[in-house]
Each structure stands twice: as C-alpha cells, then as structure tokens.
C-alpha cells in the first residue's frame, strides 16, 4: 500500500532492499561481507555456490505479484493509472 501511495504522489524511485534476495533464498545471516554465505548467494567460493538453488524466475514472480497487488490497491482507491 505504501508503495502505491508513494507512486501516486509522484515517487520516481523505489527501494525494495532485501525482498528480492529473500525470494532468491537468502536467509539473512549477515555474512555477505565475509564470503561465507551459507546459501551461496553472496560468495565466490565454489563449494558454497554449489548450494545456491535460487532461480531468476522467483524474483520475476515476486515482482509480478507485487504489480498485481499494486493494481488491486489502485483500483480500490479509484485510480486506473499512475500518471
């Protein structure tokens, strides 16, 4: 809801922060900077990278669902477009 209201008020940028990382499988261990990511997202270690099971389709689906929710919220507020 906040995203939709910000867009309707003229926001030009949105920060999704860690939501796409979570959809890729991040478990938020806060070890990204030490190259020891346990799920293999933020590491260059081949053994840890082998554990990575995320797919780009997961992030795409997340944003499709976000867009669908945004459309529903806009419709409930009486808006057809962001313009």
PDB file of C-alpha atoms in Angstrom:
ATOM      1  CA  UNK A   1       0.000   0.000   0.000  1.00  0.00           C
ATOM      2  CA  UNK A   2       2.801   2.434   0.846  1.00  0.00           C
ATOM      3  CA  UNK A   3       4.457   1.764  -2.498  1.00  0.00           C
ATOM      4  CA  UNK A   4       1.250   2.565  -4.381  1.00  0.00           C
ATOM      5  CA  UNK A   5       0.602   5.744  -2.431  1.00  0.00           C
ATOM      6  CA  UNK A   6       4.186   6.911  -2.967  1.00  0.00           C
ATOM      7  CA  UNK A   7       3.877   6.225  -6.702  1.00  0.00           C
ATOM      8  CA  UNK A   8       0.577   8.088  -6.915  1.00  0.00           C
ATOM      9  CA  UNK A   9       2.133  11.046  -5.115  1.00  0.00           C
ATOM     10  CA  UNK A  10       4.956  11.174  -7.678  1.00  0.00           C
ATOM     11  CA  UNK A  11       7.787   8.992  -6.365  1.00  0.00           C
ATOM     12  CA  UNK A  12      10.243   8.168  -9.145  1.00  0.00           C
ATOM     13  CA  UNK A  13      12.339   5.537  -7.387  1.00  0.00           C
ATOM     14  CA  UNK A  14      11.568   2.665  -5.073  1.00  0.00           C
ATOM     15  CA  UNK A  15      13.931   0.684  -2.867  1.00  0.00           C
ATOM     16  CA  UNK A  16      12.996  -2.946  -2.433  1.00  0.00           C
ATOM     17  CA  UNK A  17      16.048  -3.661  -0.303  1.00  0.00           C
ATOM     18  CA  UNK A  18      16.263  -7.317   0.691  1.00  0.00           C
ATOM     19  CA  UNK A  19      12.916  -8.592  -0.651  1.00  0.00           C
ATOM     20  CA  UNK A  20      14.407  -9.855  -3.952  1.00  0.00           C
ATOM     21  CA  UNK A  21      17.252 -11.501  -2.026  1.00  0.00           C
ATOM     22  CA  UNK A  22      14.763 -13.335   0.159  1.00  0.00           C
ATOM     23  CA  UNK A  23      12.953 -14.603  -2.945  1.00  0.00           C
ATOM     24  CA  UNK A  24      16.284 -15.965  -4.199  1.00  0.00           C
ATOM     25  CA  UNK A  25      16.746 -17.909  -0.959  1.00  0.00           C
ATOM     26  CA  UNK A  26      18.701 -15.541   1.302  1.00  0.00           C
ATOM     27  CA  UNK A  27      18.350 -16.423   4.990  1.00  0.00           C
ATOM     28  CA  UNK A  28      19.815 -13.122   6.251  1.00  0.00           C
ATOM     29  CA  UNK A  29      22.833 -14.485   8.096  1.00  0.00           C
ATOM     30  CA  UNK A  30      24.614 -11.121   7.721  1.00  0.00           C
ATOM     31  CA  UNK A  31      27.769 -12.840   6.421  1.00  0.00           C
ATOM     32  CA  UNK A  32      27.781 -11.334   2.918  1.00  0.00           C
ATOM     33  CA  UNK A  33      30.972  -9.359   3.509  1.00  0.00           C
ATOM     34  CA  UNK A  34      32.961 -12.377   4.765  1.00  0.00           C
ATOM     35  CA  UNK A  35      32.478 -14.543   1.633  1.00  0.00           C
ATOM     36  CA  UNK A  36      30.859 -17.281   3.741  1.00  0.00           C
ATOM     37  CA  UNK A  37      27.213 -17.031   2.667  1.00  0.00           C
ATOM     38  CA  UNK A  38      25.673 -20.358   3.776  1.00  0.00           C
ATOM     39  CA  UNK A  39      23.183 -20.474   0.864  1.00  0.00           C
ATOM     40  CA  UNK A  40      25.673 -19.431  -1.827  1.00  0.00           C
ATOM     41  CA  UNK A  41      24.159 -16.127  -2.932  1.00  0.00           C
ATOM     42  CA  UNK A  42      26.925 -13.716  -1.949  1.00  0.00           C
ATOM     43  CA  UNK A  43      30.073 -15.785  -2.254  1.00  0.00           C
ATOM     44  CA  UNK A  44      32.743 -16.703  -4.783  1.00  0.00           C
ATOM     45  CA  UNK A  45      33.614 -19.965  -3.042  1.00  0.00           C
ATOM     46  CA  UNK A  46      32.712 -22.793  -5.486  1.00  0.00           C
ATOM     47  CA  UNK A  47      31.655 -25.131  -2.652  1.00  0.00           C
ATOM     48  CA  UNK A  48      29.254 -22.568  -1.217  1.00  0.00           C
ATOM     49  CA  UNK A  49      27.998 -21.502  -4.667  1.00  0.00           C
ATOM     50  CA  UNK A  50      27.006 -25.102  -5.334  1.00  0.00           C
ATOM     51  CA  UNK A  51      24.420 -24.735  -2.533  1.00  0.00           C
ATOM     52  CA  UNK A  52      22.654 -21.911  -4.366  1.00  0.00           C
ATOM     53  CA  UNK A  53      19.226 -23.070  -5.533  1.00  0.00           C
ATOM     54  CA  UNK A  54      17.626 -19.735  -6.404  1.00  0.00           C
ATOM     55  CA  UNK A  55      16.260 -19.011  -9.847  1.00  0.00           C
ATOM     56  CA  UNK A  56      15.675 -15.692 -11.612  1.00  0.00           C
ATOM     57  CA  UNK A  57      12.071 -16.760 -12.154  1.00  0.00           C
ATOM     58  CA  UNK A  58      11.475 -16.434  -8.412  1.00  0.00           C
ATOM     59  CA  UNK A  59      12.360 -12.738  -8.491  1.00  0.00           C
ATOM     60  CA  UNK A  60      10.297 -12.207 -11.658  1.00  0.00           C
ATOM     61  CA  UNK A  61       7.286 -13.868  -9.989  1.00  0.00           C
ATOM     62  CA  UNK A  62       7.776 -11.699  -6.895  1.00  0.00           C
ATOM     63  CA  UNK A  63       7.614  -8.517  -8.960  1.00  0.00           C
ATOM     64  CA  UNK A  64       4.615  -9.791 -10.963  1.00  0.00           C
ATOM     65  CA  UNK A  65       2.776 -10.442  -7.698  1.00  0.00           C
ATOM     66  CA  UNK A  66       3.818  -7.025  -6.403  1.00  0.00           C
ATOM     67  CA  UNK A  67       2.462  -5.399  -9.567  1.00  0.00           C
ATOM     68  CA  UNK A  68      -0.800  -7.336  -9.274  1.00  0.00           C
ATOM     69  CA  UNK A  69      -1.245  -6.218  -5.676  1.00  0.00           C
ATOM     70  CA  UNK A  70      -0.449  -2.636  -6.685  1.00  0.00           C
ATOM     71  CA  UNK A  71      -3.148  -2.773  -9.386  1.00  0.00           C
ATOM     72  CA  UNK A  72      -5.697  -4.061  -6.873  1.00  0.00           C
ATOM     73  CA  UNK A  73      -4.841  -1.333  -4.367  1.00  0.00           C
ATOM     74  CA  UNK A  74      -5.001   1.347  -7.052  1.00  0.00           C
ATOM     75  CA  UNK A  75      -8.397   0.045  -8.148  1.00  0.00           C
ATOM     76  CA  UNK A  76      -9.690   0.145  -4.575  1.00  0.00           C
ATOM     77  CA  UNK A  77      -8.514   3.769  -4.353  1.00  0.00           C
ATOM     78  CA  UNK A  78     -10.180   4.630  -7.685  1.00  0.00           C
ATOM     79  CA  UNK A  79      -7.084   5.016  -9.865  1.00  0.00           C
ATOM     80  CA  UNK A  80      -6.606   3.372 -13.259  1.00  0.00           C
ATOM     81  CA  UNK A  81      -3.052   4.568 -13.974  1.00  0.00           C
ATOM     82  CA  UNK A  82      -0.137   6.041 -12.076  1.00  0.00           C
ATOM     83  CA  UNK A  83       0.036   9.014 -14.452  1.00  0.00           C
TER      84      UNK A  83
END
